[in-house]
GROMACS .gro file of C-alpha atoms in nm:
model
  385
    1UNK     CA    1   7.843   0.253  -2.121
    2UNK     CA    2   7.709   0.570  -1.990
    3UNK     CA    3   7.900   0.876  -2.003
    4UNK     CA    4   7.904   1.010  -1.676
    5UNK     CA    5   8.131   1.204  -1.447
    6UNK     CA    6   8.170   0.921  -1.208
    7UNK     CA    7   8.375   0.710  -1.392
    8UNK     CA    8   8.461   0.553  -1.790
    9UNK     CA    9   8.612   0.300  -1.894
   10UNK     CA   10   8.718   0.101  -2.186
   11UNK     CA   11   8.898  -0.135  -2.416
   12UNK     CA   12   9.156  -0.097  -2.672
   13UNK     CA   13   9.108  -0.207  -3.008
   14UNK     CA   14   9.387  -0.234  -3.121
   15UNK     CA   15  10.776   2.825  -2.380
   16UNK     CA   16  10.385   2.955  -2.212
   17UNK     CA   17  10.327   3.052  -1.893
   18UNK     CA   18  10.282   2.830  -1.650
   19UNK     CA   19  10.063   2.823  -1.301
   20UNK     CA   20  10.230   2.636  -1.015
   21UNK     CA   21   9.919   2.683  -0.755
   22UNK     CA   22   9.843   2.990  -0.670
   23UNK     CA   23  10.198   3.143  -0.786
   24UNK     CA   24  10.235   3.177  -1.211
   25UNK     CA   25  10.581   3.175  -1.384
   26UNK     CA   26  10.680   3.307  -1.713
   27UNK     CA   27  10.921   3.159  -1.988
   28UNK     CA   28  11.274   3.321  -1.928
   29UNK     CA   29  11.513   3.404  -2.201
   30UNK     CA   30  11.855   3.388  -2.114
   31UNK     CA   31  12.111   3.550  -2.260
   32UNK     CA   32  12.185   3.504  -2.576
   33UNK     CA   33  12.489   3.207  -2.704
   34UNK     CA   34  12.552   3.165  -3.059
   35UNK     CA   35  12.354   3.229  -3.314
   36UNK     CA   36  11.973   3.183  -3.095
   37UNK     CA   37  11.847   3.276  -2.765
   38UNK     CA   38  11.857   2.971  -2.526
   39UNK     CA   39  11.459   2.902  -2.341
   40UNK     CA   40  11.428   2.804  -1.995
   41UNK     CA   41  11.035   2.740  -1.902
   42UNK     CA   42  10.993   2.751  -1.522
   43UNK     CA   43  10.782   2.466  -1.503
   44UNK     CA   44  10.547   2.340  -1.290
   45UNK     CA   45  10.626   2.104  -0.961
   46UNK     CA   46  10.313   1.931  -0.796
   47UNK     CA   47  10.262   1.816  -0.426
   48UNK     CA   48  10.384   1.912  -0.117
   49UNK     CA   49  10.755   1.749  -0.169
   50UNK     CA   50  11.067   1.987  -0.148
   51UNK     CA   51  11.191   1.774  -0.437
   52UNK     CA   52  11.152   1.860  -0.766
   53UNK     CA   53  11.248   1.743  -1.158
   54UNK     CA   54  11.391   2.023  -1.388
   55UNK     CA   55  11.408   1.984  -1.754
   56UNK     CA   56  11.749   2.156  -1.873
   57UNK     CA   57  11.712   2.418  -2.104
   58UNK     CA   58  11.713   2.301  -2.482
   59UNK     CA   59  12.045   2.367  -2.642
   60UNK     CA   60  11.888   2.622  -2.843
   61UNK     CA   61  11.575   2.764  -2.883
   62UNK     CA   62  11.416   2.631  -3.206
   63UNK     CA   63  11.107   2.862  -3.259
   64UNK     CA   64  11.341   3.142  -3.332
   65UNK     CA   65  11.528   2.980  -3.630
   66UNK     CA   66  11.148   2.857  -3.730
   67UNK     CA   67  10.889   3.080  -3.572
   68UNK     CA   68  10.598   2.848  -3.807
   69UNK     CA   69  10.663   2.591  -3.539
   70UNK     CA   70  10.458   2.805  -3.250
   71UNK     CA   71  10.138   2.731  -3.479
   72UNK     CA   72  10.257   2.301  -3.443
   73UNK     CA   73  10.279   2.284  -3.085
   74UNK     CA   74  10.144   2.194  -2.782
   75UNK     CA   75  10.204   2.136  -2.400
   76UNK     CA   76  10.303   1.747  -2.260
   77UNK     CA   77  10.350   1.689  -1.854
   78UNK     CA   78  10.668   1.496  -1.755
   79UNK     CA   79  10.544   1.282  -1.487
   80UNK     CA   80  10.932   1.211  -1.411
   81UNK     CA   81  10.811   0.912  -1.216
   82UNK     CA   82  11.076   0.753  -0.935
   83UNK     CA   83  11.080   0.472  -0.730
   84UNK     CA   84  10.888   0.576  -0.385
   85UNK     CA   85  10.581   0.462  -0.161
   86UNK     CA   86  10.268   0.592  -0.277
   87UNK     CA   87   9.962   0.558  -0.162
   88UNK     CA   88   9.631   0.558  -0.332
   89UNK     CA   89   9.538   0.893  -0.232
   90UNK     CA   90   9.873   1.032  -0.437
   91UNK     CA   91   9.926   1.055  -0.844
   92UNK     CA   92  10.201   0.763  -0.949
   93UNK     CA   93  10.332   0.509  -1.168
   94UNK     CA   94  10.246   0.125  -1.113
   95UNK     CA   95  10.129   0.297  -0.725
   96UNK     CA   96   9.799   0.157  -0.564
   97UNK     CA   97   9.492   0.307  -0.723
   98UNK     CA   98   9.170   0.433  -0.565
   99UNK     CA   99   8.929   0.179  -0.647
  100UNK     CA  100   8.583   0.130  -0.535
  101UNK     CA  101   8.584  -0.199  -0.328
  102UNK     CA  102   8.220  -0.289  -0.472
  103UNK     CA  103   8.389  -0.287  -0.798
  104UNK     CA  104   8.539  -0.593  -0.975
  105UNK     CA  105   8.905  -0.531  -1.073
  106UNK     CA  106   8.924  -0.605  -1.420
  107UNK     CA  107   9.092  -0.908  -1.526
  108UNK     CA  108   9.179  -1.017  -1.910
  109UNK     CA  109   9.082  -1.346  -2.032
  110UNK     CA  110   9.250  -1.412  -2.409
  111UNK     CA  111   9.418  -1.761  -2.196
  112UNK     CA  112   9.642  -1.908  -2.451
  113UNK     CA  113   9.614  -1.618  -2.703
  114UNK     CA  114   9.872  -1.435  -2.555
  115UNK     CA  115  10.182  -1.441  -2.688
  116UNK     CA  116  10.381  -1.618  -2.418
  117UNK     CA  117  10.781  -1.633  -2.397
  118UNK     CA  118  10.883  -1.616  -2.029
  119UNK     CA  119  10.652  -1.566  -1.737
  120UNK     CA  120  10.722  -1.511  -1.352
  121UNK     CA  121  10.500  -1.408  -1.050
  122UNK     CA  122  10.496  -1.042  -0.968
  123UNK     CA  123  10.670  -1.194  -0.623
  124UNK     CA  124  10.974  -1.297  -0.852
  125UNK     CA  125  10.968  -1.007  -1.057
  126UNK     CA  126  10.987  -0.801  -0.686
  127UNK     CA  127  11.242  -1.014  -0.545
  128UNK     CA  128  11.467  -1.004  -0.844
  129UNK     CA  129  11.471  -0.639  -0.881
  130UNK     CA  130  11.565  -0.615  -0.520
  131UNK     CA  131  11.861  -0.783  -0.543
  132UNK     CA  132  11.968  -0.630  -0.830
  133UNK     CA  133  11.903  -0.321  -0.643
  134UNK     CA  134  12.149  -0.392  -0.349
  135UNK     CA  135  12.403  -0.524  -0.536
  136UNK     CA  136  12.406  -0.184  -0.719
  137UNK     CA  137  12.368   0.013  -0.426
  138UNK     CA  138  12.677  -0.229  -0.241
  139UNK     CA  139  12.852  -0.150  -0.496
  140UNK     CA  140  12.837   0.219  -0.569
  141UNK     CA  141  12.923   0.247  -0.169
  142UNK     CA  142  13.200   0.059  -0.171
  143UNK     CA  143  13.342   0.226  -0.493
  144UNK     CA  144  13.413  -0.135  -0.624
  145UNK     CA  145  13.241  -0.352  -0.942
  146UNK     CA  146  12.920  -0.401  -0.929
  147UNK     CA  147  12.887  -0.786  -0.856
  148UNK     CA  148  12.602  -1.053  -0.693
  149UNK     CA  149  12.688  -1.276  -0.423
  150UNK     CA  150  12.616  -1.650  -0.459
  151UNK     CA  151  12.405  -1.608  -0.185
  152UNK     CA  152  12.200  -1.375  -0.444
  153UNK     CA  153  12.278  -1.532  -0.759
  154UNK     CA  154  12.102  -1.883  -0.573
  155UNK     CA  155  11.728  -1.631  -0.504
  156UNK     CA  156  11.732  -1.533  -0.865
  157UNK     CA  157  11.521  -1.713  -1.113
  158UNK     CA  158  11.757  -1.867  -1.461
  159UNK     CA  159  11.732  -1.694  -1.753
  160UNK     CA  160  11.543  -1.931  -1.958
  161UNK     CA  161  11.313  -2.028  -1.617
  162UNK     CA  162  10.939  -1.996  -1.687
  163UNK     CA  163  10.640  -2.059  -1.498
  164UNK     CA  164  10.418  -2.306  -1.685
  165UNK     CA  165  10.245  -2.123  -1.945
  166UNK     CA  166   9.893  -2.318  -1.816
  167UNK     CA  167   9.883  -1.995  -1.557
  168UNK     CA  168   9.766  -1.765  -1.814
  169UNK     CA  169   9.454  -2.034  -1.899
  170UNK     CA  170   9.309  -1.854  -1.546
  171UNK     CA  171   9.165  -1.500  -1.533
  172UNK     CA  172   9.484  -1.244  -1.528
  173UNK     CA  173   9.390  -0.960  -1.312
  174UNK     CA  174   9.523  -0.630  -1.466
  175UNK     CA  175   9.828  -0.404  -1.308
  176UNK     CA  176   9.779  -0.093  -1.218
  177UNK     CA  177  10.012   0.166  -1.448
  178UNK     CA  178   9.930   0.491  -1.369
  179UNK     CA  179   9.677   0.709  -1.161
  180UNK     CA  180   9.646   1.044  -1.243
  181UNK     CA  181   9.497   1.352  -1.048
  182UNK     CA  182   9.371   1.598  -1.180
  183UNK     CA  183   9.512   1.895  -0.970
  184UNK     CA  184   9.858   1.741  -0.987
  185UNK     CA  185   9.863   1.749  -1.402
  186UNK     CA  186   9.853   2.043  -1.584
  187UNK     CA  187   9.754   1.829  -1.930
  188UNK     CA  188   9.535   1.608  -1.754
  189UNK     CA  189   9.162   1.561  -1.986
  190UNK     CA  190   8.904   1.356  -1.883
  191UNK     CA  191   8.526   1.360  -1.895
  192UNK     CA  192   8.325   1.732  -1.673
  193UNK     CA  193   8.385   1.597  -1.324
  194UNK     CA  194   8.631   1.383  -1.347
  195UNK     CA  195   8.888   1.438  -1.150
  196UNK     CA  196   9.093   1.122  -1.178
  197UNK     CA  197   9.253   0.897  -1.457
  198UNK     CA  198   9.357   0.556  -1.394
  199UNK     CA  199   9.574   0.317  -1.656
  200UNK     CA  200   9.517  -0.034  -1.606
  201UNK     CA  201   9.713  -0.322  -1.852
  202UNK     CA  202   9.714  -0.676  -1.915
  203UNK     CA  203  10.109  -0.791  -1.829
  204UNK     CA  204  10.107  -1.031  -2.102
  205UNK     CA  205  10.157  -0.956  -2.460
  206UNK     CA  206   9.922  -0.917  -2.723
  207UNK     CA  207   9.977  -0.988  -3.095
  208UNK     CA  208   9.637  -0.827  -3.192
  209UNK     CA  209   9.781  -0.536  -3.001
  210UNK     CA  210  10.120  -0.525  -3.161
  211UNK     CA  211  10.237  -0.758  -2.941
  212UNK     CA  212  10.225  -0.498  -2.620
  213UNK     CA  213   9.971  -0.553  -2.299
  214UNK     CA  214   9.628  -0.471  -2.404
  215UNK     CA  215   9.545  -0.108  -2.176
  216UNK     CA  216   9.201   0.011  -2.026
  217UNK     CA  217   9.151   0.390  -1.911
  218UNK     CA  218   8.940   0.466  -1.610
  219UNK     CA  219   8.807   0.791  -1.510
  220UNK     CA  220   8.625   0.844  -1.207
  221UNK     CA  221   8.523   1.159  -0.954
  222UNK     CA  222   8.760   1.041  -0.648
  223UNK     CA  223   8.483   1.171  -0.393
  224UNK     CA  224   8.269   0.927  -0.505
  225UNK     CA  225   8.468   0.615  -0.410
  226UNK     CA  226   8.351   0.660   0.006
  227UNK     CA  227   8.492   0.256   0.037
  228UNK     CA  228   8.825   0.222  -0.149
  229UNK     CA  229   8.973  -0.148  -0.191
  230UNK     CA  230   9.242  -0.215   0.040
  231UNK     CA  231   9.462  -0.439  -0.144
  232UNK     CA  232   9.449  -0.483  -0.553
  233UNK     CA  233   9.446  -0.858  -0.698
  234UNK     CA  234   9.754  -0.980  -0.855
  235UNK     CA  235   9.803  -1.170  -1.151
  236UNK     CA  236   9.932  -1.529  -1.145
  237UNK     CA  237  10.201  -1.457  -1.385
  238UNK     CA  238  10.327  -1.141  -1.603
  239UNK     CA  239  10.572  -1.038  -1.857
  240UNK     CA  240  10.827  -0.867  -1.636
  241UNK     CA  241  10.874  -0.618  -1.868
  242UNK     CA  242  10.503  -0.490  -1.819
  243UNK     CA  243  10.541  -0.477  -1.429
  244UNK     CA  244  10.581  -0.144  -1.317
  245UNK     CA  245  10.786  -0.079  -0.998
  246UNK     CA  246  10.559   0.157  -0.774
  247UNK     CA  247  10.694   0.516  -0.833
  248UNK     CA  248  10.572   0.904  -0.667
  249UNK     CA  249  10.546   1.115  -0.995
  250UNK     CA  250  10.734   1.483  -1.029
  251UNK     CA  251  10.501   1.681  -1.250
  252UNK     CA  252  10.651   1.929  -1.471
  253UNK     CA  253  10.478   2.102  -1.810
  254UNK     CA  254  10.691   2.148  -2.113
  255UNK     CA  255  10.642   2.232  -2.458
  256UNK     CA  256  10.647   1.987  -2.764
  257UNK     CA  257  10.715   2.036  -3.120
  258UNK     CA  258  10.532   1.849  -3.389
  259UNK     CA  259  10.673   1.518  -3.529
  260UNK     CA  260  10.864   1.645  -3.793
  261UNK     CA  261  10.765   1.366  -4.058
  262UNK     CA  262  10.382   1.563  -3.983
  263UNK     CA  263  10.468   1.917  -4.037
  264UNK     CA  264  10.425   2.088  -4.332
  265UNK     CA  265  10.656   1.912  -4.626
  266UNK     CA  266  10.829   2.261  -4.685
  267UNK     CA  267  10.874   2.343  -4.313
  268UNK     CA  268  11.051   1.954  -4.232
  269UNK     CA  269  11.269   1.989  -4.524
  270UNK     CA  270  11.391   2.310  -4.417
  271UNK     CA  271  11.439   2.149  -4.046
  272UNK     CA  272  11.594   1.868  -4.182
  273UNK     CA  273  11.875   2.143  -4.421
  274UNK     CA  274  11.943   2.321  -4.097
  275UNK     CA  275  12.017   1.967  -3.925
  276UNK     CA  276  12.243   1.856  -4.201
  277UNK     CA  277  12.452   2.181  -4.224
  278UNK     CA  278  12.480   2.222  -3.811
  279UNK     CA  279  12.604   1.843  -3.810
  280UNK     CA  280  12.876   1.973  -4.090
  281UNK     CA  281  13.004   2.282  -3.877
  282UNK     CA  282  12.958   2.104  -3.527
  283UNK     CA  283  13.243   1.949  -3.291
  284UNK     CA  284  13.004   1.710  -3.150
  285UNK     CA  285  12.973   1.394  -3.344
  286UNK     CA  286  12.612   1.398  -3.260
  287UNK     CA  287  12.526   1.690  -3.317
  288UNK     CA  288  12.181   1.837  -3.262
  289UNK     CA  289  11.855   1.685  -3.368
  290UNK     CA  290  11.541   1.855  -3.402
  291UNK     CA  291  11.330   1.518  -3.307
  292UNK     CA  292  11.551   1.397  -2.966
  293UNK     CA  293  11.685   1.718  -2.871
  294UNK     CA  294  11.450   1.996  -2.967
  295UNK     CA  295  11.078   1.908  -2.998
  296UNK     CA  296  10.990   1.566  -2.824
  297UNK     CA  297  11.038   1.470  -2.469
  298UNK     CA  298  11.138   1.135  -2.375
  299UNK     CA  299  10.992   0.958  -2.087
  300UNK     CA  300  10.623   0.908  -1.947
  301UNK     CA  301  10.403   1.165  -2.000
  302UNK     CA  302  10.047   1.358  -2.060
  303UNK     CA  303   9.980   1.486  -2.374
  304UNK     CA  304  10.187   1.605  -2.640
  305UNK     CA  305  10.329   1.452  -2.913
  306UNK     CA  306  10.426   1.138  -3.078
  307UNK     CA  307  10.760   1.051  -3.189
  308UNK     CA  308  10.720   0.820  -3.493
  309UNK     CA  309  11.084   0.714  -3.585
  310UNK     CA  310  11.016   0.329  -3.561
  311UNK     CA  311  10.762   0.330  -3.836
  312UNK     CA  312  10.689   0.691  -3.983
  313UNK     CA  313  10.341   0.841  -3.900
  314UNK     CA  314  10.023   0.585  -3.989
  315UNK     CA  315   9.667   0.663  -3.892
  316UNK     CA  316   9.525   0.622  -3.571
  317UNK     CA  317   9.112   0.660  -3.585
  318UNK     CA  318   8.856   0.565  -3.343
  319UNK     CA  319   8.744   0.196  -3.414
  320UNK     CA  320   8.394   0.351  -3.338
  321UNK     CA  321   8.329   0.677  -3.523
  322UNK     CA  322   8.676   0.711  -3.768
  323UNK     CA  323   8.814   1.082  -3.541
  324UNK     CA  324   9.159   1.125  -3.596
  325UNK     CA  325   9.268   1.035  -3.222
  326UNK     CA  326   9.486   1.270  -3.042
  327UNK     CA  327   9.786   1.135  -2.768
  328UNK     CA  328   9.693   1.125  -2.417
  329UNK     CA  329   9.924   0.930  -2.236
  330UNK     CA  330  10.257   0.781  -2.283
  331UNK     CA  331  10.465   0.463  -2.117
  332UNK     CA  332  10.807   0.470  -2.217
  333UNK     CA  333  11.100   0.236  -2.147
  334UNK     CA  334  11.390   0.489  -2.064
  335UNK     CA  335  11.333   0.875  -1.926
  336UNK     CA  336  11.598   1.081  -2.142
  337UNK     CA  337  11.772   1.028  -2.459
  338UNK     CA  338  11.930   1.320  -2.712
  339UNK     CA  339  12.277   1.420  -2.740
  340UNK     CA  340  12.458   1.377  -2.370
  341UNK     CA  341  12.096   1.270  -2.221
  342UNK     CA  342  11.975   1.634  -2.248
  343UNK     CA  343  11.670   1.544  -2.117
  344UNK     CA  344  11.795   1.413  -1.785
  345UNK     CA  345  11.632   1.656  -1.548
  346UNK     CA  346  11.890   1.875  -1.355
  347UNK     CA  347  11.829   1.729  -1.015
  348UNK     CA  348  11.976   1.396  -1.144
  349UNK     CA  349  12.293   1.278  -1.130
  350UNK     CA  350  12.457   1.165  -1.469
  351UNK     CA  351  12.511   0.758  -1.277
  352UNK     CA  352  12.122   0.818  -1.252
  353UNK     CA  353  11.957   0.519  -1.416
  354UNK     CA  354  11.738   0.603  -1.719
  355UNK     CA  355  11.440   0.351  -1.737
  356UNK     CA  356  11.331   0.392  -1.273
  357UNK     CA  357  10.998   0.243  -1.397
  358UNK     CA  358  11.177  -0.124  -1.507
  359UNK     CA  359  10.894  -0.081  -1.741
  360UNK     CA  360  11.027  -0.201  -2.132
  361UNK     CA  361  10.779  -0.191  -2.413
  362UNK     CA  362  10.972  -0.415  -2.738
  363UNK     CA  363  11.329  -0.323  -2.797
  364UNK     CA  364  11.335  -0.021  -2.567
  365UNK     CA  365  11.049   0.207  -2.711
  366UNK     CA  366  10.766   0.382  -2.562
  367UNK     CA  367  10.371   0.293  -2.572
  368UNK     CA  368  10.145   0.581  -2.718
  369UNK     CA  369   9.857   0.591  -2.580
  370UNK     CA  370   9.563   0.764  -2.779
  371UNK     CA  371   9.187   0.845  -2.690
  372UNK     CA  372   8.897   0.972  -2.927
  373UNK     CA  373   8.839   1.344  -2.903
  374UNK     CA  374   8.485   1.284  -2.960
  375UNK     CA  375   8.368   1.061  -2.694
  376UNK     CA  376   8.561   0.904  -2.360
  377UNK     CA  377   8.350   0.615  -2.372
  378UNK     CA  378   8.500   0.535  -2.748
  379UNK     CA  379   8.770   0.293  -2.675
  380UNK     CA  380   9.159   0.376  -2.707
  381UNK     CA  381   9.425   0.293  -2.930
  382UNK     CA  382   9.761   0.237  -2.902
  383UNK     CA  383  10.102   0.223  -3.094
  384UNK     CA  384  10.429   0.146  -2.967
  385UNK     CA  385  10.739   0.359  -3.119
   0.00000   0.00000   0.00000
């Protein structure tokens, strides 16, 4: 295809300051507690919203008990998506997308390739999710056990119901995922003149993929699309795992530290010492990890880093010219883990629920998605962790 601004698109194969408009904000050090300074980044909000998401402060600030990790790091955008009404004209999760209306939507035709275990309508999906919803909301109102009425439990679909698995013999039309602007995301990269990055996926699984939906990246120059498609085809069926409830996005830039399995051998050991002997002296069962508490943010993101703990670090090079690919976008099933869900941004209650996506890739684990840094017209890769 040829690389232009207007728009790319393929396959898979497989603590700095910070600008919040026109207004800039420094790193603050806060006083210190222990034996290390604590870092609080005031970090960047997007859009026009008085609401915000606020990572906390790590519990300590790593870089001064290992200043060689400034040279292995890099900045990631929290999208800190939650459920809302966008529109196509806004940055969100599983939201509408701008889309040319002379355009076909893309659509994935593998039929009975997929891997197929339990399929529903996105209507079902929808439904189901709304009941759960009230019932939850009922019941935290009431201040009494959360609980469906028959009425309910009659709308909702059996565990082990499927729609026939013939549906996915038709053309599946891809769900949106994400659509990214560029002036809402700090670590936003696409092709000169792009302004606009839009995940697409197949809702089925893939086994040549891992088993996880197959993705395609789009990048466009929104001023070109003068005729946008009012209404996006939906698939017959999906995996409701790989349904994305429509969500407004919270922008916020962090800082990430390097997997530690991919920093230098003598650096990681010395990490992993300091982590053994902290555990040993600490109250906290837990204690505090490097990889969940310190360096890697959970949740969907731009950018950053990869958190390898399911498998350990493998390759990931362009199908097409062999580059070492570098992460641009990740899916993930739950927004905050580490000790006492440090990641859970400040504005959120501790009741808040982790995964507001309903998005689930395997067991719980997040989607990495990767681009070549040589070409955006060189297809992407992905690996779930």
């Amino acid at each position: 295809m040829t690389a232009i601004a207007h728009r790319h698109v393929r396959t898979s194969a497989t603590g700095a300051d910070i600008t919040v408009g026109d207004e800039r904000f420094a790193a603050v050090r806060m006083p210190r507690r222990g034996s290390a300074d604590r870092m609080i980044c005031r970090i960047r909000s997007l859009g026009s919203s008085a609401m915000t998401r606020t990572t906390p402060p790590r519990p300590l600030d790593i870089t001064e008990l290992f200043p060689e990790l400034r040279e292995h790091s890099a900045t990631a955008t929290r999208l800190h998506p939650r459920p809302g009404m966008p529109t196509a004209a806004d940055s969100s999760v599983g939201g509408p997308l701008l889309w040319p209306a002379d355009e076909a939507w893309p659509v994935c035709i593998d039929g009975d390739a997929h891997y197929i275990f339990r399929l529903r309508t996105p209507s079902t999906v929808r439904r189901s999710r709304e009941i759960y919803a009230a019932a939850q909301a009922r019941a935290d109102a009431t201040g009494t056990r959360y609980a469906l009425t028959d009425e309910e439990r009659a709308q909702l679909p059996g565990l082990d119901f499927s729609e026939p698995h013939s549906l996915v013999n038709q053309p599946i039309s891809l769900v949106p995922v994400a659509q990214l602007y560029r002036r809402d995301v700090p670590d936003f990269t696409g092709p000169d003149g792009a302004d606009l990055l839009q995940v697409l996926w197949c809702p089925l699984d893939h086994p040549e993929e891992g088993y996880n939906p197959r993705v395609r990246l789009y990048w466009r120059q929104s001023a070109d699309v003068s005729r946008p498609l009012a209404a996006a085809p939906e698939p017959p069926v999906v995996n409701d795992s790989y349904l994305p409830t429509p969500c407004v996005v919270y922008p916020e830039q962090i800082r990430e530290y390097q997997y530690g399995g991919l920093l230098p051998e003598e650096l990681d050991a010395r990490i992993t010492a300091w982590e053994e002997e902290t555990e040993e002296e600490s109250d906290d069962e837990e204690g505090i990890d490097y990889q969940f508490d310190l360096s890697l943010a959970p949740g969907w993101k731009v950018g950053g880093f990869a958190n390898w703990s399911l498998t350990d670090p493998h390759p990931v090079d362009c199908t097409e010219c062999g580059t070492a690919m570098t992460l641009l976008f990740t899916a993930d099933s739950g927004e905050w883990h580490g000790s006492g869900g440090s990641w859970r941004p400040v504005e959120d209650p501790a009741e808040a629920p982790p995964n507001p996506t309903d998005v689930s890739i395997g067991r719980g684990y997040a989607l990495y998605i990767f681009r070549c840094p040589v070409s955006f017209d060189h297809p992407p890769a992905t690996a779930m962790q």
